[in-house]
Coordinates of C-alpha atoms and ligand atoms in Angstrom, one line a residue:
X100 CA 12.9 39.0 15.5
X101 CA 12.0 39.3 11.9
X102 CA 14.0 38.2 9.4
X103 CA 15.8 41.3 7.1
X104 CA 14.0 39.4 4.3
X105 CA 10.2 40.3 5.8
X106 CA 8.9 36.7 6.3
X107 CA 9.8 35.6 10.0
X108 CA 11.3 32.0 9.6
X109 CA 10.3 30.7 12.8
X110 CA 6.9 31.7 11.9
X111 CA 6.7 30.1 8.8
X112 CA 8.6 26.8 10.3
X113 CA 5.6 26.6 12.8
X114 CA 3.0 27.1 10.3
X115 CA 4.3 23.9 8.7
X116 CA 3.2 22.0 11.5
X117 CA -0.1 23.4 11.5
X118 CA -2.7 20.2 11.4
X119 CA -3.9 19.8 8.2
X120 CA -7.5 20.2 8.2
X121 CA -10.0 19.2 5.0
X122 CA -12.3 22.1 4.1
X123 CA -16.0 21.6 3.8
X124 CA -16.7 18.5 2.0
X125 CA -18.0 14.5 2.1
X126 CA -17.5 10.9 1.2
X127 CA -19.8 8.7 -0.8
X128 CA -18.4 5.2 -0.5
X129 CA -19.7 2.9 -3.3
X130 CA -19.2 -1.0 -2.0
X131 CA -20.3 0.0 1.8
X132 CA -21.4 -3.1 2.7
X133 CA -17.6 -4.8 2.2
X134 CA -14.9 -5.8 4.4
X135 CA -12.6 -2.8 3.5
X136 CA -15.5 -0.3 4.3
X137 CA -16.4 -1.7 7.9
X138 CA -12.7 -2.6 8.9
X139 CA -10.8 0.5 6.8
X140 CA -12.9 3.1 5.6
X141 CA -15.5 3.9 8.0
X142 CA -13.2 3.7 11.5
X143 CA -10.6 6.1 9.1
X144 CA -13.5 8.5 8.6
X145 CA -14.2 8.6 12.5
X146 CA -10.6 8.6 13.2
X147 CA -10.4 11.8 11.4
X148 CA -13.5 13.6 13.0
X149 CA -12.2 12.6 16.5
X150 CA -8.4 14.4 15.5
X151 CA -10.7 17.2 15.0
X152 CA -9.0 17.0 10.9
X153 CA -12.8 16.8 9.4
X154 CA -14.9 20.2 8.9
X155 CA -17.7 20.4 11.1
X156 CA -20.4 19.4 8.3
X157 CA -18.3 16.8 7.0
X158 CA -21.2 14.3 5.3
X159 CA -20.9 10.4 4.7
X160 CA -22.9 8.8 2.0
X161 CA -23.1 4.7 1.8
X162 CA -24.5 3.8 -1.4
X163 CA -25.9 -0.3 -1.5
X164 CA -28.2 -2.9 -2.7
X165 CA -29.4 -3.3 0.7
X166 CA -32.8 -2.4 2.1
X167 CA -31.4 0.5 4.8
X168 CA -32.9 3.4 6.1
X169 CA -29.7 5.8 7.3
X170 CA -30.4 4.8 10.6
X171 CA -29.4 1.1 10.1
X172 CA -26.4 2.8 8.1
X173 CA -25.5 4.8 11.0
X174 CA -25.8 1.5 13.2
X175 CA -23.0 -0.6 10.9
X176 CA -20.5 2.2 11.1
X177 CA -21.1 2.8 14.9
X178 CA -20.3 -0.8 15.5
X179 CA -17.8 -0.4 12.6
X180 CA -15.9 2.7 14.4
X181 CA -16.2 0.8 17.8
X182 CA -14.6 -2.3 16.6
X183 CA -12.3 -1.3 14.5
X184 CA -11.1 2.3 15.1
X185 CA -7.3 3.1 16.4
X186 CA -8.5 6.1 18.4
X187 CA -11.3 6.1 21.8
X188 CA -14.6 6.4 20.9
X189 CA -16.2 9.6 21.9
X190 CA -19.7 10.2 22.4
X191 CA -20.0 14.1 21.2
X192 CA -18.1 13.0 18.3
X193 CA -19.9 10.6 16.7
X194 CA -23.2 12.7 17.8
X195 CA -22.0 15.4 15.6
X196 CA -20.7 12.8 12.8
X197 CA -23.9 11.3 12.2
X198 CA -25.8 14.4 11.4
X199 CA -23.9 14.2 7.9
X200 CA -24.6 10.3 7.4
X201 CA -27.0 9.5 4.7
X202 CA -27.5 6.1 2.9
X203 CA -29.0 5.7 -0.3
X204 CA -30.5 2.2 -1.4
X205 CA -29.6 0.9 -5.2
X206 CA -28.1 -0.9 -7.6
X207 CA -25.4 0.6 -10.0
X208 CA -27.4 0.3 -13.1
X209 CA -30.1 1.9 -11.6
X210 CA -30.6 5.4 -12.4
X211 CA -33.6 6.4 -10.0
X212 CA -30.7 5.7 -7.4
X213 CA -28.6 8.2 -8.4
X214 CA -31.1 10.7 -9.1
X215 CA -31.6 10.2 -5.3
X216 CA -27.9 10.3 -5.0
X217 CA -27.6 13.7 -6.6
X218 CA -30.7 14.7 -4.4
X219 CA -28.9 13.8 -1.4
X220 CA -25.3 15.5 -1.8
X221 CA -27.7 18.9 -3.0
X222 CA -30.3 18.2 0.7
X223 CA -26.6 17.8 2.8
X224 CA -24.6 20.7 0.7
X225 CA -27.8 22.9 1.8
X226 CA -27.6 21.3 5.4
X227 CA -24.6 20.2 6.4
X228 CA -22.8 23.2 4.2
X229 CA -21.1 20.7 2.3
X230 CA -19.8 23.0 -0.8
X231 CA -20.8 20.7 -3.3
X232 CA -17.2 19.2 -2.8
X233 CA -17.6 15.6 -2.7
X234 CA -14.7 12.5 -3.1
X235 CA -16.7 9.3 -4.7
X236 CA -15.0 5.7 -3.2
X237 CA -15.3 3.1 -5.3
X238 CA -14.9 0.4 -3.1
X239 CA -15.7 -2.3 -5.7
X240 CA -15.1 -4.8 -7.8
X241 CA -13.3 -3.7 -10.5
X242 CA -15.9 -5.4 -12.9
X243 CA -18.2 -2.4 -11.4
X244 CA -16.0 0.3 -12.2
X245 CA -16.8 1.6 -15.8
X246 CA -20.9 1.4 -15.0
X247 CA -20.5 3.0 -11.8
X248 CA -17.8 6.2 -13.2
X249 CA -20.3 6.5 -16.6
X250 CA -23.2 6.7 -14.2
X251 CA -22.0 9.4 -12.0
X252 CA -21.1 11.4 -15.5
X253 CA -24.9 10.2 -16.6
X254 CA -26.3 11.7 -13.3
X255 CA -24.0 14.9 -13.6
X256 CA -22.0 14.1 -10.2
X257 CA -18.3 14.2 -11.8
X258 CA -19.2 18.4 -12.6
X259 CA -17.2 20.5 -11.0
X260 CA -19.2 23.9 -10.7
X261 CA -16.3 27.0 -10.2
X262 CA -15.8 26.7 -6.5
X263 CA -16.5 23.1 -5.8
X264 CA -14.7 19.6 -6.8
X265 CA -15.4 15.9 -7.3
X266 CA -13.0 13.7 -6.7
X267 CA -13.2 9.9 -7.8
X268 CA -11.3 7.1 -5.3
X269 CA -10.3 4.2 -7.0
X270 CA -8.9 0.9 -4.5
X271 CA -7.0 -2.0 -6.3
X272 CA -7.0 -4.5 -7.9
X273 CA -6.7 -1.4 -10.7
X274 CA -6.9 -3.9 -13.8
X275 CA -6.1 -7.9 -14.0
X276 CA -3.1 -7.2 -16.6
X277 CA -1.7 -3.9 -19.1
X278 CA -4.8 -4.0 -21.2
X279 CA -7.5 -4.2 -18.8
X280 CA -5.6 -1.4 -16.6
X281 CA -5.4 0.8 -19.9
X282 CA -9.0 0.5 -20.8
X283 CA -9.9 0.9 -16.9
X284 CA -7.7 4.2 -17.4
X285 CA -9.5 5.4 -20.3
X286 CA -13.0 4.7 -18.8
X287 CA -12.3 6.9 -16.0
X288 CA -10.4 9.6 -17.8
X289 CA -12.7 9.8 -20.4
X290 CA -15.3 11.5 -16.8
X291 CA -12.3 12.6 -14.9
X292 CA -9.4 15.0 -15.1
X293 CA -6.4 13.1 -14.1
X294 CA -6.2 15.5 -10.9
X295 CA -9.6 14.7 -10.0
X296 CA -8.7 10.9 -9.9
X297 CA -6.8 9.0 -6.7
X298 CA -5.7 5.6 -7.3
X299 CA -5.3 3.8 -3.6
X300 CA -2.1 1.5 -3.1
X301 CA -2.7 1.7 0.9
X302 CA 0.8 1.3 1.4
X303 CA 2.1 4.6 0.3
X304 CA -0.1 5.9 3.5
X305 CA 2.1 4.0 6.2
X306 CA 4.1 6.3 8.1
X307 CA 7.4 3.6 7.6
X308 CA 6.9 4.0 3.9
X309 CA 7.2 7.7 3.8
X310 CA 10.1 7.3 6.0
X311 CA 11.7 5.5 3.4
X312 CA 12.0 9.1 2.0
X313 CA 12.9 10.7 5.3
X314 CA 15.8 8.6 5.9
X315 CA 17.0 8.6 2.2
X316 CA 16.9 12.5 1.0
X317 CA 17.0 13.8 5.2
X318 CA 20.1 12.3 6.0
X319 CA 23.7 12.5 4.6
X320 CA 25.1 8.6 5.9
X321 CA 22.8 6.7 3.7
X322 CA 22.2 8.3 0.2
X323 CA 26.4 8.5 -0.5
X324 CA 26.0 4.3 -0.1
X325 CA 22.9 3.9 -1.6
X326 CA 24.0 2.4 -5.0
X327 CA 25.6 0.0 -6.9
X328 CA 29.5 0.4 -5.7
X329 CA 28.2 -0.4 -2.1
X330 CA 25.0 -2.3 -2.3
X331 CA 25.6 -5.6 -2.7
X332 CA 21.7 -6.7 -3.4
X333 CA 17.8 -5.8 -2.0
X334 CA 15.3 -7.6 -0.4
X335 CA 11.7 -6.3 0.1
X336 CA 9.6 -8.7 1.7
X337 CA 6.1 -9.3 2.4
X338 CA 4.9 -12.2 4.9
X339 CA 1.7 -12.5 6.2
X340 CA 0.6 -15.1 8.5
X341 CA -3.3 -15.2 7.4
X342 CA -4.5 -17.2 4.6
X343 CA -7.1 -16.2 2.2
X344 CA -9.8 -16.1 5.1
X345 CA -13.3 -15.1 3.4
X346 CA -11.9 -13.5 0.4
X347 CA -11.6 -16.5 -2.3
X348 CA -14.0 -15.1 -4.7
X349 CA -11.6 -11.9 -4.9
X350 CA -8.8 -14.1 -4.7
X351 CA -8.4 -17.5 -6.7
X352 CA -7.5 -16.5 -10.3
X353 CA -5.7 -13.1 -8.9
X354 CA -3.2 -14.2 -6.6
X355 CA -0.4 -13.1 -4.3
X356 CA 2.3 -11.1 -7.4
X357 CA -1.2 -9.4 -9.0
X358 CA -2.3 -8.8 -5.2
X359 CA 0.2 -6.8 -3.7
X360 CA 3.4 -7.4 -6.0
X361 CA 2.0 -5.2 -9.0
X362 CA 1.1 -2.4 -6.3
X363 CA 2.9 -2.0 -3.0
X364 CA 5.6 -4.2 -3.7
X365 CA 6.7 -2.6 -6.6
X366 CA 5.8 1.2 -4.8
X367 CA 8.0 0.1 -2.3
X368 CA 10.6 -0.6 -5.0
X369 CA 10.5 2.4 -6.9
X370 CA 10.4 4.3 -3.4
X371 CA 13.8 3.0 -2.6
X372 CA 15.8 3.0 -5.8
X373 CA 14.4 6.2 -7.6
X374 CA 16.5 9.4 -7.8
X375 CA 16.3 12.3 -5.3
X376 CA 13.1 14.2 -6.4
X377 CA 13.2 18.0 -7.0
X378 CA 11.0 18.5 -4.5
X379 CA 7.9 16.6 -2.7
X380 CA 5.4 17.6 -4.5
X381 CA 3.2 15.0 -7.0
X382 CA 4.7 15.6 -10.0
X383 CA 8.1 15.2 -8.6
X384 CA 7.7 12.4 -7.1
X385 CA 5.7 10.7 -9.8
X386 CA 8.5 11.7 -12.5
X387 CA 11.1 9.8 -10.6
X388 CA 9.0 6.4 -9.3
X389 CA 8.0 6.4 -12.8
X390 CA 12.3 6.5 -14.3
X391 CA 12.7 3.2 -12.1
X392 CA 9.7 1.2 -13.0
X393 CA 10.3 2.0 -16.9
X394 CA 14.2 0.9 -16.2
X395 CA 13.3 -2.4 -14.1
X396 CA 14.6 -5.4 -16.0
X397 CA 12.8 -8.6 -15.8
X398 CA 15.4 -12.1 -15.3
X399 CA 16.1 -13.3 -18.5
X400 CA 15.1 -16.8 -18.1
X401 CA 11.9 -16.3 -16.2
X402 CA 11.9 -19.7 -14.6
X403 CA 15.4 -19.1 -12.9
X404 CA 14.1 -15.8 -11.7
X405 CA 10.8 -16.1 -10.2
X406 CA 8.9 -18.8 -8.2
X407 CA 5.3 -19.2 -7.7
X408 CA 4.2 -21.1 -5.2
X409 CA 0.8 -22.6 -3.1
X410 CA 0.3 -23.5 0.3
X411 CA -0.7 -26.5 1.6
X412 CA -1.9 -27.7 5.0
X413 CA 0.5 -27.2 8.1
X414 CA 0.8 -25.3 11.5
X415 CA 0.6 -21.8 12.4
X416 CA 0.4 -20.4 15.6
X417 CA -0.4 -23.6 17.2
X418 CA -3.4 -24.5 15.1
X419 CA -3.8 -26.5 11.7
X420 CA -4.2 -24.8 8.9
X421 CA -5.9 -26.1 5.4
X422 CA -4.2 -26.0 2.4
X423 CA -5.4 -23.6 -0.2
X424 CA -6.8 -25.9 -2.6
X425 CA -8.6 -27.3 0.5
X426 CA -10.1 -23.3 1.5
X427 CA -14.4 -22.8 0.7
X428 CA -14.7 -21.7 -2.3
X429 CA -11.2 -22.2 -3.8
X430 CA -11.2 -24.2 -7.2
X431 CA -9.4 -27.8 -6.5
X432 CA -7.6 -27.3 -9.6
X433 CA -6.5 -24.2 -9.2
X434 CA -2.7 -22.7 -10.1
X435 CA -3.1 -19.3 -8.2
X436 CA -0.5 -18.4 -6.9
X437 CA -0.2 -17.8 -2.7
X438 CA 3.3 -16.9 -2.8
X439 CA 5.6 -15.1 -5.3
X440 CA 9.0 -14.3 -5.6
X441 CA 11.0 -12.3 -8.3
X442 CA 14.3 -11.3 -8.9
X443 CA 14.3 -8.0 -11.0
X444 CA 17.3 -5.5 -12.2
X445 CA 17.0 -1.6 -12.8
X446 CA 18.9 -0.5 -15.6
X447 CA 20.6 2.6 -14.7
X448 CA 24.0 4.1 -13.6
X449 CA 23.1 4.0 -9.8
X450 CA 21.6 0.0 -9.8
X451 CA 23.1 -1.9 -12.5
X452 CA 24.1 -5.1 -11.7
X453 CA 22.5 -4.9 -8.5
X454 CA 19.2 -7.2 -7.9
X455 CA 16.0 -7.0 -6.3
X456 CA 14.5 -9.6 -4.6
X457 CA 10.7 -9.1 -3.9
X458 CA 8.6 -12.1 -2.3
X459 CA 5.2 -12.5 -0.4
X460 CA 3.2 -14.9 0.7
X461 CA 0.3 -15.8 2.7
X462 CA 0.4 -18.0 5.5
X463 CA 4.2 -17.6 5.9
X464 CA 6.1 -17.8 9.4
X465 CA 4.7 -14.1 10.7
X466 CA 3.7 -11.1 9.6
X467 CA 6.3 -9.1 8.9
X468 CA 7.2 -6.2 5.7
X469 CA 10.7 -5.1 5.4
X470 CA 13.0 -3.4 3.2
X471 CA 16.7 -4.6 3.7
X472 CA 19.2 -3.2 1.8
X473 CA 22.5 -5.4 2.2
X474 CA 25.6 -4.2 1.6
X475 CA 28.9 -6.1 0.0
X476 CA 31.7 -7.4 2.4
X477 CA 34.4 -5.1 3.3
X478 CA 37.4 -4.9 0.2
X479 CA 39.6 -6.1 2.4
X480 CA 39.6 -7.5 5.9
X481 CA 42.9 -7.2 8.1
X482 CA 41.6 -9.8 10.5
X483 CA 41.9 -13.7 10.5
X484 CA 39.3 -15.6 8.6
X485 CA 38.7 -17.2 12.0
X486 CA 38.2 -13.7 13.8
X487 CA 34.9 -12.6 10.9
X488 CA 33.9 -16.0 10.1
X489 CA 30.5 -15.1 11.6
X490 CA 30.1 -11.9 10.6
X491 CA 27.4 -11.4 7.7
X492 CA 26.9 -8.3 5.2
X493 CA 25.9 -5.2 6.7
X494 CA 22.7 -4.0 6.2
X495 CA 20.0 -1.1 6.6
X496 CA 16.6 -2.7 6.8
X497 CA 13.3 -0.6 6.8
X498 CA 11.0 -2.5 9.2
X499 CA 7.5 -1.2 7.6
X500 CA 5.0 -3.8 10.1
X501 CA 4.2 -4.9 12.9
X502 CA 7.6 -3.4 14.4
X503 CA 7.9 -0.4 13.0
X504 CA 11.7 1.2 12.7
X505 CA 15.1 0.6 11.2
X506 CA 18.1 -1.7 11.8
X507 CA 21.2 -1.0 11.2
X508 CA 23.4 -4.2 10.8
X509 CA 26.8 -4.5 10.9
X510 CA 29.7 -6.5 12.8
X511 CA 31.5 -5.5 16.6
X512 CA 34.0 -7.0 18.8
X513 CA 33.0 -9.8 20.8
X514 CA 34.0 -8.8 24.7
X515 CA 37.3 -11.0 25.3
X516 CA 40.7 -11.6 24.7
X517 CA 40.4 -12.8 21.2
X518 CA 39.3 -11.0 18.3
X519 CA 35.8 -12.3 17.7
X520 CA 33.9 -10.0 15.5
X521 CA 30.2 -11.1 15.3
X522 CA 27.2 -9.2 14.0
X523 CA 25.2 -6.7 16.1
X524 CA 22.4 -4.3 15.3
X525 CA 21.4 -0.8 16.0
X526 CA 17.5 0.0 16.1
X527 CA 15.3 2.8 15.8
X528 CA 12.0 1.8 16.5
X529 CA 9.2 4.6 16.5
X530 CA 7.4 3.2 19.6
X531 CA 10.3 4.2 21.7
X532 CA 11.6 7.5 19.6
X533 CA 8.0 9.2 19.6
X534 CA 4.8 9.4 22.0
X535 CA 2.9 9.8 19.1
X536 CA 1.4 6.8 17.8
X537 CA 1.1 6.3 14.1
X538 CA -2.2 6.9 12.5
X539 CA -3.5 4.3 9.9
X540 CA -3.1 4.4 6.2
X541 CA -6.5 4.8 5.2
X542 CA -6.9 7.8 7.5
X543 CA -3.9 9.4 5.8
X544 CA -4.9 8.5 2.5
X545 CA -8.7 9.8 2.6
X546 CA -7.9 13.0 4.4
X547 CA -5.3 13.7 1.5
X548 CA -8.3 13.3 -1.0
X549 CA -10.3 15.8 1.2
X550 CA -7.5 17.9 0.8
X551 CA -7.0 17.3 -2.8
X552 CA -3.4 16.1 -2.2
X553 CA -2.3 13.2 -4.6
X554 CA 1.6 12.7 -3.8
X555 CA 0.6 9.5 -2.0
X556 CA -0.8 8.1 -5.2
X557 CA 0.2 6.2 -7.7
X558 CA -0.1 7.6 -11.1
X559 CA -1.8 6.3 -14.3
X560 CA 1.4 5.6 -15.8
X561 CA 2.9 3.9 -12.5
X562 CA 0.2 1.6 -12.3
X563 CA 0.7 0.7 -16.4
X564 CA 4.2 0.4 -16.1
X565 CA 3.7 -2.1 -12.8
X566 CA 1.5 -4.8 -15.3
X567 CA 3.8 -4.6 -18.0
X568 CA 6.9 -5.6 -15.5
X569 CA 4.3 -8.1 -14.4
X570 CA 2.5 -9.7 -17.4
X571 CA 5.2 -11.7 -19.0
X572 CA 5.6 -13.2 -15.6
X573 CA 2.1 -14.0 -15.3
X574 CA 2.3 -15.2 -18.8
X575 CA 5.5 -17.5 -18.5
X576 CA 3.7 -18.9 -14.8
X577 CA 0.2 -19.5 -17.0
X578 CA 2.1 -22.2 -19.4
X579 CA 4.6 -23.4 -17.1
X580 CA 2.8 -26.4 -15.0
X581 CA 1.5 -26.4 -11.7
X582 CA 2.8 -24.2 -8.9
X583 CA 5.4 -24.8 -6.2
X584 CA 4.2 -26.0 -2.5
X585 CA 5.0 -24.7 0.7
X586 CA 3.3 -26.2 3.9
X587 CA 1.5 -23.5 5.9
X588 CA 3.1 -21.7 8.8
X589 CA 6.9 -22.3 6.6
X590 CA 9.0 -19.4 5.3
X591 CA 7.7 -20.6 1.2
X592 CA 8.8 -23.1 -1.3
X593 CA 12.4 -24.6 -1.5
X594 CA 12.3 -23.4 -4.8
X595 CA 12.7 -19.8 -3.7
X596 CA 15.8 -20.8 -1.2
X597 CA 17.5 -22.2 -4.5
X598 CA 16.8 -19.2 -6.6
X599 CA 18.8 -17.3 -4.1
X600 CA 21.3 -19.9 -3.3
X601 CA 22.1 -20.0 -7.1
X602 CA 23.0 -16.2 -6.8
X603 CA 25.3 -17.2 -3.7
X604 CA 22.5 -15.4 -1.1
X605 CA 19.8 -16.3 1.1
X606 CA 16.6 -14.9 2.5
X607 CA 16.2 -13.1 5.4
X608 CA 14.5 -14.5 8.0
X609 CA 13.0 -12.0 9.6
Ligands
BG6_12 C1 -4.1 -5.8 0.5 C2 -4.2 -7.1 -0.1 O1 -3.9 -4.8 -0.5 O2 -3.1 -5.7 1.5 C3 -4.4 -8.2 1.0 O3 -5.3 -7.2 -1.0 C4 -3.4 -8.1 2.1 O4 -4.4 -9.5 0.4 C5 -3.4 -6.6 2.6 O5 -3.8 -8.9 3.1 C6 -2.3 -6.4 3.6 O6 -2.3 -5.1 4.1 P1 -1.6 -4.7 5.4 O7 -1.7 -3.3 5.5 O8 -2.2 -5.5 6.5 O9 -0.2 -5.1 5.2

């Protein structure tokens, strides 16, 4: 049946669901020989290709100091894609993916390197039928950015000719503070339209975080309670259980709130306290993650309201672990900071009043990211003090990893005679709702730049607004003595139990 309007809306509906599938193009990855390329990138690229969400001539470029031909290339991703990749490996799949894979041997000052460079995207756009449509990944550090984005401009690889696009890929850390992110943002900008640029915070590709969406603007039960008259206070955490393993040169003098607090924490913020977007398209969304992060209001005394803390030597999962000034490579006087917590307000009609906790941590009790949003006690209870004296707040919490779902908490009758009432929970958990499994980030992420879709990035002024909630912290943590301790394996410093305690709250322990 058609509909009296012409379109047929069960057509249309099904068209939606239509894979998504990247038109001729390929991936240069700058930084190929790093940990993010072998664990992340590469496995994501043949993760694609075996969905079948890759054109057939899709090409992959590694660009690095080392002495390769492309066959040793095509060697480290095999055993990249066979270690690391979520789906089976597949012999005429990675037959037909290696036709495109090309490596090109330099350094980034060195221009002969990408002259061959732009020699080898025209040989695979002629062979592979590439389109001239090419996505650069700087997977570097960010000292390397501005030579490696005025070098492809120098080399003519950022022109688009009509028909075609380049696309530049930019990981974190995107600047060390609001200045350095500013002038990173005018290096690039100065080569590249701001739609040609994608600015990776990995955890906008998780499947929980754009769930976070779903179950907000979806449903009808959460959004009317979603505010100040009903939430009582937030808590986003994020523990991991591993310590700084082999990444101390990346990480001493960074540390955990510039890590992953100025970036997915704060993403994660703005993703749960913004306003209902128009619709979900970029600009949309970018308009209202960018209202809360201009409204968030940082504690007024700054060492009542955050806690920086760094571990030393304890027990995790049966073995000893080292203390960070102890790790190789780690400064023995160094102040970074393994663990950070923060209390921050949002100044508006819907949060006033109403505080954020954010906190992470490496080498915490588990791995585990969560959203809970916990809501005040009833107005009035008509029960003895007796019959709730064990029941706690309610409380939705977003369960981003390793269990992915949501809880619902709130209190039931215990079974009996008496009028017990005691906390219970409800849970959705997407291994048991769905067959299909989740794919990873990184796949989402890199087939959106294919695609040339940026709502799962975060925009210039997103990232700029992140450092300047962040600097005066950093700032205040500089001149303010040595950090906290926490022994590893612990759920942090005591020093972030009494910043809650002095609100009247506690941290979850999830
Ligand atoms: C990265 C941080 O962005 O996220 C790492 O630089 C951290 O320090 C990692 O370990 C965690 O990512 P995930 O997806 O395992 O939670």
């Amino acid at each position: 049946m058609t509909s009296v309007h012409g379109a047929n809306p069960l057509r249309d509906a099904a068209d939606r669901r239509l894979p998504r599938i990247a038109g001729p193009s390929g991936l240069v990855i700058f930084g190929v020989t790093g940990d993010l390329s072998r664990k992340k990138l590469m496995p994501a690229v043949y993760d694609l290709a075996n969905r079948g969400l890759l054109p057939p001539g899709f090409s992959l470029v590694g660009f690095a100091r080392r002495e390769w031909q492309d066959e040793d290339f095509t060697k480290v991703v095999h055993d990249a894609v066979k270690e690391h990749a979520r789906t089976p490996f597949r012999e005429e799949v990675w037959q037909q993916l290696i036709q495109g894979m090309r490596f090109v041997q330099g350094t980034f000052d060195d221009d002969d390197a990408f002259e061959r460079l732009r020699g080898t995207i025209e040989e695979l756009d002629k062979a592979q039928g590439t389109g001239g449509n090419f996505a650069f990944y700087l997977s570097v550090p960010p000292k390397s950015f501005p030579v490696v984005i005025q070098q492809l401009k120098k080399h003519g690889l950022a022109d688009q000719t009509e028909g075609s696009w380049r696309r530049a890929v930019i990981e974190k850390p995107f600047g060390h503070d609001l200045r350095s992110a500013e002038e990173l943002n005018a290096i690039v900008h100065e080569v590249f339209a701001p739609d040609q640029v994608f600015r990776i915070d990995h955890y906008l590709g998780k499947e929980t975080v754009q769930n976070i969406l779903a179950l907000r603007f979806a449903n009808q039960m959460f959004e009317p309670i979603w505010n100040r008259s009903f939430v009582d206070h937030v808590q986003i955490t994020m523990a991991e259980d591993i310590g700084i393993g082999g990444r101390a040169g990346y990480y001493d003098g960074i540390g955990a709130a510039r890590d992953v607090i100025q970036n997915h924490l704060l993403q994660l913020m703005a993703l749960t306290a913004m306003e209902e977007p128009a619709s979900f398209d970029a600009d949309a969304l970018a308009a209202e993650k960018t209202k809360v992060l201009g409204a968030v209001r940082l504690p007024r005394d700054l060492g009542r309201g955050t806690v920086f803390a760094q571990y030393t030597a304890g027990w995790q999962g049966g073995e000893k672990a080292v203390g960070y000034l102890q790790e190789e490579g780690i400064d023995p006087a160094s102040k970074t900071d393994t663990y950070a917590a923060i209390k921050l307000g949002i100044d508006n009609r819907r949060w006033a009043g109403v505080p954020f906790y954010l906190r992470t941590g490496k080498r915490l009790g588990r791995r585990v990211t969560e959203i809970a949003v916990v809501f005040q006690r009833a107005p009035h209870s008509p029960f003895d003090t007796t019959a709730t004296e064990e029941l706690g707040q309610n409380a939705v919490v977003i369960r981003v990893q390793p269990d992915e779902g949501v809880t619902v908490r709130f209190g039931s009758k215990v079974p009996g005679t008496s009028m017990e009432i005691r906390d219970v929970s409800m849970d959705f958990a997407y291994g048991e709702s769905f067959t299909e499994s989740s794919p990873e980030a990184y796949e989402r992420l890199i087939l959106d730049v294919l695609l040339g879709d940026s709502n799962l990035f975060p925009r210039t002024e997103e990232v700029e607004l992140s450092w300047k909630i962040l600097d005066p912290i950093e700032e205040h943590w500089d001149g303010h003595g040595r950090p906290a301790q926490y022994p590893a394996g612990t759920w942090g410093p005591v020093e972030a139990d009494e910043m809650l305690e002095r609100d009247g709250r506690s941290w979850r322990r999830p």
